[in-house]
Amino acid sequence: MADVGRIAGVSAMTVSRALKGKSYIAKDTLERILAAVDQLGYVLDQSAGSLSSRRSGFIAAIVPSIDNSNFADTARGITDTLAQTSMQLLLGYTNYSVEREEELIESMLRRRPEGIILTGGKHTSKARVLLANAGIPVIETWDVPENPVDAVVGFSNTDAMEALVDSLVAQGYSRFGFITGSEASDTRGHQRHIGFDRALSRHGLTSNRVVAIEAVPIRMSHGGEAIRALLERYPDTDVAICVSDLPAFGAIMECKRMGLVVPRDIAIAGFGDYEIASISEPGITTVNVDSYGIGAQAAGQMIAMLENRGTAATITTSYHMLHRGST
Amino acid sequence: MADVGRIAGVSAMTVSRALKGKSYIAKDTLERILAAVDQLGYVLDQSAGSLSSRRSGFIAAIVPSIDNSNFADTARGITDTLAQTSMQLLLGYTNYSVEREEELIESMLRRRPEGIILTGGKHTSKARVLLANAGIPVIETWDVPENPVDAVVGFSNTDAMEALVDSLVAQGYSRFGFITGSEASDTRGHQRHIGFDRALSRHGLTSNRVVAIEAVPIRMSHGGEAIRALLERYPDTDVAICVSDLPAFGAIMECKRMGLVVPRDIAIAGFGDYEIASISEPGITTVNVDSYGIGAQAAGQMIAMLENRGTAATITTSYHMLHRGST
DNA sequence: CTGTTAGCGCGTTCAC
DNA sequence: GTGAACGCGCTAACAG
């Protein structure tokens, strides 16, 4: 930067101001500086800048998996919204492990992010301490935790699943199966299971037709295994709800291979409204949860909090049922 | 850090050494330091550290989209491999725009990454200048560019598509259609199209049955539109190759809706071996391209280059045909 | 509109 | 094994 200044015949400070674009600089001074920047191929060193200004320009975000279009959409929502500011996203994924989350939080805090966006409300106690000490806005997403760290942008997975069950009961189904993954790891899956149970008991139905695949995350292929297991144990099941559209799709395809017709022989529903749910034939009945909007709103709330415009609000995001051919 | 030192009764320097874990520290000194760190909830400030050590600990990676499981897998491969080191991934996506890539490169270079991993070999000239000036290892992936910037980890999309066409010709198909997206943006799609043309002319076949959807990126739903357009214009097409499995799946589902049986009435092949290709019924004939391995090998090569163990090598990654029920 | 001074929080280097 | 001095490249604060 000093080099640039030398060539342009100004001090480093003026170069700094010119490159920030926030202060008034004489037009010809600015031109000389930009010419020098071009000539040298100079690129600002933001790590030095952050040290001095005490603003890193980072927002950290941690999702369970990027290999899942719901969370990828959330990450996109965050990035796109952050693009309006000069903030940069520092993204990490936990593979659904709170221990890994703790490590990630620590390693990200070393970069002094100005805010941090997490998925869900389950964290190790050390993670909570780290977050508290960091003194930065924390936003938990994809859930409405009972004891939020700070702000929240999400929806009740329990309620959403209850609504799905209600609508299927209304359709006339009564022998419900549930296909899920490792609930110890996937807390949102666990919440959905709770919603499933609750809704069923409200309707006076039983709910022990459950297949839990102990794999993290649950994939399309697991849906196939699971539906076989479910139908073997409970052959009279008339509808199987899957914890996400991915296993739901796998289940539907497996049914096809088994010679069963969905939904005539067995109805199948998913959760999340992944693209496949609308494209698959039959289409998959599911719950749309606005994955992109969760990210966009979380980033928006973060920006507000950083500008002292917002406080630790809880923003509830919308979801809606999508009835398609699979039920 | 000075605070920690004060509590532990040592200098900040000793704290720094203790936290790095590379130097010898008396056992009880170390314990006192760790206790103080715990007590204060101290977290290292890596931005200050990088400024001083002139090592940011960042590797930048830029992919076209994270909302695509192939590139998400590559990102996972990079992260997982980097986890062996203390490097952190700085991830960005371009939405298939070289202009956006240029912006991203510049904003990432401000963080002084120690290396940068790009997708493909097409960059703006300014981007090339920025990369050259940065003086860090650059790895281009997912392709084998004619004029690589530095190292390369990828495969020839042209060759891979040629191999797919060859195998379908061997299966007896002769009236080939091609479904693709915006080739101006998706250079790998463009390469595949070239391979398609080349292979067909080698076999003395024509190749004008092409539907290009001008959307970026091409999604499942576009496959449906495209197959309709293709069959309307060229009703005698016997096999449609899609630029990726996503539109291939959309096309298969649309055929089902149109009452066509795949592959009896029309065969369909994809590219990329997304999970859906193996789960879908029928399974989708496709080319597996080791998306995760591209990331893992790129990161491995990056580590080697940073340790001066490797030079600007070109690593060719493997691909293989997967014949499934759709052809 | 521009320059000077000081210091951000570490790690490098050298000393002991 | 530990400490002191110094500087990384930039920007805040103040001056003019």
XYZ file of C-alpha atoms in Angstrom, chain B residues 15-315:
301
model
C 1.223 -18.293 25.840
C 1.566 -18.075 22.086
C 3.990 -20.977 22.055
C 1.847 -23.034 24.365
C -1.233 -22.567 22.216
C 0.624 -23.523 19.076
C 1.791 -26.730 20.715
C 4.940 -26.879 18.628
C 7.556 -25.796 21.136
C 8.669 -27.295 24.391
C 6.997 -25.766 27.380
C 7.494 -26.889 30.960
C 4.591 -29.098 31.930
C 3.382 -26.992 34.834
C 3.728 -23.763 32.859
C 1.579 -25.301 30.182
C -1.015 -26.343 32.707
C -1.181 -22.899 34.242
C -1.582 -21.390 30.799
C -4.347 -23.759 29.797
C -6.126 -23.089 33.069
C -5.929 -19.358 32.445
C -7.186 -19.825 28.904
C -10.137 -21.738 30.256
C -10.824 -19.252 32.954
C -10.882 -16.334 30.555
C -12.569 -18.195 27.724
C -9.732 -17.001 25.569
C -9.772 -17.816 21.869
C -6.738 -17.175 19.692
C -7.011 -14.320 17.231
C -5.926 -15.864 14.002
C -6.208 -12.682 11.963
C -3.522 -11.126 14.080
C -1.561 -14.340 13.914
C -1.704 -14.514 10.142
C -0.569 -10.960 9.812
C 2.454 -11.673 11.880
C 3.290 -15.105 10.545
C 2.331 -14.195 7.003
C 0.305 -17.368 6.753
C -3.446 -16.957 6.610
C -4.367 -20.600 7.009
C -6.963 -20.181 4.280
C -7.411 -22.140 1.101
C -9.923 -20.531 -1.220
C -12.179 -22.634 -3.395
C -14.635 -21.465 -5.985
C -17.306 -23.722 -7.457
C -20.119 -22.923 -9.882
C -22.826 -23.875 -7.421
C -23.132 -25.438 -4.005
C -26.682 -26.380 -4.747
C -25.427 -29.219 -6.893
C -24.356 -32.383 -5.221
C -21.449 -32.945 -7.577
C -19.803 -29.680 -6.573
C -20.927 -30.045 -2.991
C -19.095 -33.369 -3.017
C -15.996 -31.695 -4.370
C -16.219 -29.106 -1.605
C -16.553 -31.926 0.920
C -13.522 -33.631 -0.530
C -11.526 -30.447 -0.140
C -12.695 -29.765 3.415
C -12.147 -33.318 4.568
C -8.649 -33.419 3.150
C -7.797 -30.009 4.505
C -8.929 -31.167 7.937
C -5.626 -33.047 8.235
C -3.905 -29.704 8.199
C -4.839 -26.560 10.066
C -6.095 -24.969 6.876
C -9.583 -23.638 6.621
C -11.688 -23.519 3.494
C -13.000 -20.244 2.154
C -15.776 -21.279 -0.187
C -17.529 -19.268 -2.852
C -19.794 -19.990 -5.781
C -20.182 -18.235 -9.083
C -23.565 -19.283 -10.432
C -21.659 -20.262 -13.563
C -20.558 -16.706 -14.266
C -16.930 -15.886 -15.031
C -17.550 -12.265 -14.063
C -18.774 -13.378 -10.692
C -15.734 -15.631 -10.508
C -13.478 -12.660 -11.080
C -15.153 -10.721 -8.265
C -14.899 -13.695 -5.972
C -11.246 -14.246 -6.754
C -10.517 -10.650 -5.921
C -12.467 -10.637 -2.699
C -10.907 -13.898 -1.635
C -7.385 -12.759 -2.452
C -7.947 -9.947 0.007
C -7.921 -12.630 2.668
C -4.523 -13.755 1.447
C -5.336 -17.427 0.930
C -2.318 -19.687 0.644
C -3.767 -21.403 -2.374
C -6.834 -21.302 -4.552
C -8.896 -24.032 -6.142
C -11.063 -23.141 -9.125
C -13.571 -25.000 -11.238
C -12.776 -25.180 -14.905
C -10.270 -23.378 -17.051
C -12.252 -20.406 -18.276
C -11.490 -17.163 -16.492
C -11.571 -13.476 -17.345
C -8.236 -11.956 -18.277
C -8.328 -9.814 -15.163
C -8.833 -12.938 -13.101
C -5.743 -14.431 -14.699
C -3.734 -11.347 -13.834
C -4.981 -11.415 -10.255
C -4.037 -15.059 -9.926
C -0.612 -14.510 -11.425
C 0.096 -11.592 -9.104
C -1.077 -13.480 -6.070
C 1.853 -15.819 -6.355
C 0.045 -18.733 -4.773
C -0.688 -22.237 -6.059
C -3.746 -22.351 -8.279
C -5.532 -25.596 -9.041
C -8.156 -25.839 -11.737
C -10.543 -28.741 -11.354
C -13.262 -30.622 -13.182
C -11.600 -30.089 -16.522
C -8.241 -30.276 -18.310
C -7.784 -26.749 -19.653
C -5.591 -26.189 -22.683
C -3.766 -23.337 -20.982
C -3.773 -24.169 -17.330
C -2.907 -21.423 -14.887
C -0.939 -23.799 -12.739
C -1.909 -27.276 -11.534
C -4.935 -29.226 -12.700
C -7.071 -31.966 -11.153
C -9.773 -33.097 -13.497
C -10.791 -35.116 -16.485
C -11.711 -34.436 -20.063
C -15.441 -33.915 -20.216
C -15.157 -34.316 -23.947
C -13.529 -37.724 -23.707
C -15.931 -38.882 -21.032
C -18.925 -37.989 -23.168
C -17.344 -39.642 -26.175
C -16.978 -42.803 -24.164
C -20.618 -42.641 -23.163
C -21.755 -42.217 -26.743
C -19.496 -45.054 -27.846
C -21.006 -47.373 -25.324
C -24.514 -46.436 -26.387
C -23.663 -46.967 -30.041
C -22.378 -50.371 -28.988
C -25.753 -50.981 -27.387
C -27.323 -50.393 -30.790
C -28.619 -46.850 -30.562
C -28.230 -44.638 -33.603
C -30.584 -41.651 -33.447
C -29.037 -39.585 -30.680
C -30.532 -36.498 -29.088
C -28.670 -34.129 -26.772
C -30.188 -32.086 -23.974
C -28.071 -29.330 -22.544
C -28.200 -25.979 -20.792
C -26.613 -22.661 -21.545
C -23.286 -23.629 -23.026
C -21.931 -20.115 -22.879
C -22.046 -20.392 -19.096
C -21.557 -24.066 -18.498
C -18.233 -24.794 -20.102
C -18.215 -28.384 -18.961
C -21.581 -28.838 -20.605
C -20.102 -27.344 -23.737
C -17.175 -29.770 -23.616
C -19.574 -32.649 -23.273
C -21.488 -31.437 -26.284
C -18.255 -31.378 -28.272
C -17.574 -34.940 -27.195
C -21.074 -35.905 -28.252
C -20.536 -34.456 -31.728
C -17.120 -35.992 -32.094
C -18.192 -39.453 -31.139
C -21.181 -39.360 -33.445
C -19.169 -38.281 -36.447
C -16.637 -41.002 -35.708
C -19.537 -43.421 -36.012
C -20.827 -41.737 -39.170
C -23.937 -40.478 -37.427
C -25.569 -37.073 -37.517
C -26.005 -34.974 -34.416
C -28.370 -32.112 -34.921
C -31.007 -33.340 -32.484
C -30.088 -30.844 -29.811
C -32.213 -28.991 -27.293
C -30.437 -26.274 -25.323
C -32.313 -24.859 -22.374
C -31.107 -21.343 -21.753
C -31.259 -21.565 -18.026
C -28.387 -21.669 -15.595
C -28.004 -24.096 -14.077
C -30.087 -26.709 -15.845
C -32.405 -28.375 -13.353
C -34.564 -31.475 -13.172
C -37.600 -29.590 -14.400
C -35.784 -28.457 -17.532
C -35.227 -32.061 -18.472
C -38.982 -32.492 -18.780
C -39.406 -29.457 -21.023
C -36.440 -30.493 -23.077
C -37.489 -34.051 -23.762
C -40.886 -32.827 -24.936
C -39.245 -30.347 -27.296
C -36.817 -32.969 -28.513
C -39.477 -35.562 -29.250
C -41.673 -33.005 -30.930
C -38.943 -31.952 -33.297
C -37.289 -35.329 -33.736
C -39.877 -37.983 -32.919
C -37.693 -40.834 -34.099
C -34.914 -40.137 -31.576
C -34.026 -43.400 -29.892
C -31.746 -42.151 -27.160
C -31.439 -38.767 -25.464
C -28.246 -37.912 -23.654
C -28.561 -35.212 -21.018
C -25.740 -32.987 -19.913
C -26.316 -34.146 -16.348
C -28.356 -36.673 -14.399
C -30.644 -33.972 -13.071
C -32.352 -33.140 -16.379
C -32.077 -36.832 -17.286
C -34.230 -37.670 -14.308
C -36.682 -34.921 -15.190
C -36.842 -36.276 -18.711
C -37.516 -39.812 -17.549
C -40.329 -38.685 -15.282
C -41.826 -36.585 -18.045
C -41.723 -39.562 -20.395
C -43.612 -41.515 -17.802
C -46.266 -38.801 -17.707
C -46.447 -38.851 -21.482
C -47.066 -42.554 -21.339
C -43.713 -43.450 -22.847
C -41.745 -46.365 -21.477
C -38.022 -45.795 -20.878
C -35.963 -47.304 -22.446
C -38.366 -49.137 -24.753
C -39.835 -46.042 -26.397
C -36.906 -43.787 -25.747
C -33.662 -44.380 -23.902
C -32.205 -41.674 -21.681
C -28.721 -41.220 -20.295
C -27.228 -38.659 -17.958
C -23.856 -37.562 -16.690
C -22.354 -37.237 -13.235
C -23.730 -40.215 -11.332
C -25.731 -38.236 -8.833
C -27.335 -40.336 -6.130
C -30.625 -40.182 -7.936
C -29.177 -42.051 -10.903
C -28.800 -45.223 -8.895
C -32.028 -44.915 -6.919
C -34.378 -43.894 -9.689
C -36.410 -46.647 -11.295
C -35.310 -47.259 -13.980
C -31.743 -46.520 -12.939
C -30.054 -43.887 -15.063
C -27.186 -44.820 -17.352
C -24.512 -42.275 -16.648
C -20.835 -41.495 -16.178
C -19.414 -41.511 -12.706
C -16.806 -38.785 -12.361
C -15.581 -39.047 -8.766
C -16.680 -35.611 -7.620
C -15.471 -36.176 -4.085
C -12.123 -37.452 -5.298
C -11.585 -34.377 -7.424
C -11.873 -32.277 -4.281
C -9.797 -34.615 -2.181
C -7.042 -34.856 -4.771
C -7.067 -31.129 -5.418
C -6.646 -30.475 -1.721
C -3.926 -33.129 -1.536
C -2.092 -31.564 -4.432
C -2.489 -28.168 -2.824
C -0.969 -29.396 0.412
C 1.910 -30.923 -1.540
C 2.526 -27.682 -3.408
C 2.476 -25.674 -0.222
C 5.023 -28.009 1.264
C 7.124 -27.675 -1.859
C 6.686 -31.340 -2.474
C 4.683 -30.900 -5.636
C 4.811 -28.799 -8.723
C 2.228 -27.677 -11.222
C 1.144 -31.191 -12.081
C -1.882 -32.237 -14.072
C -3.711 -35.004 -12.293
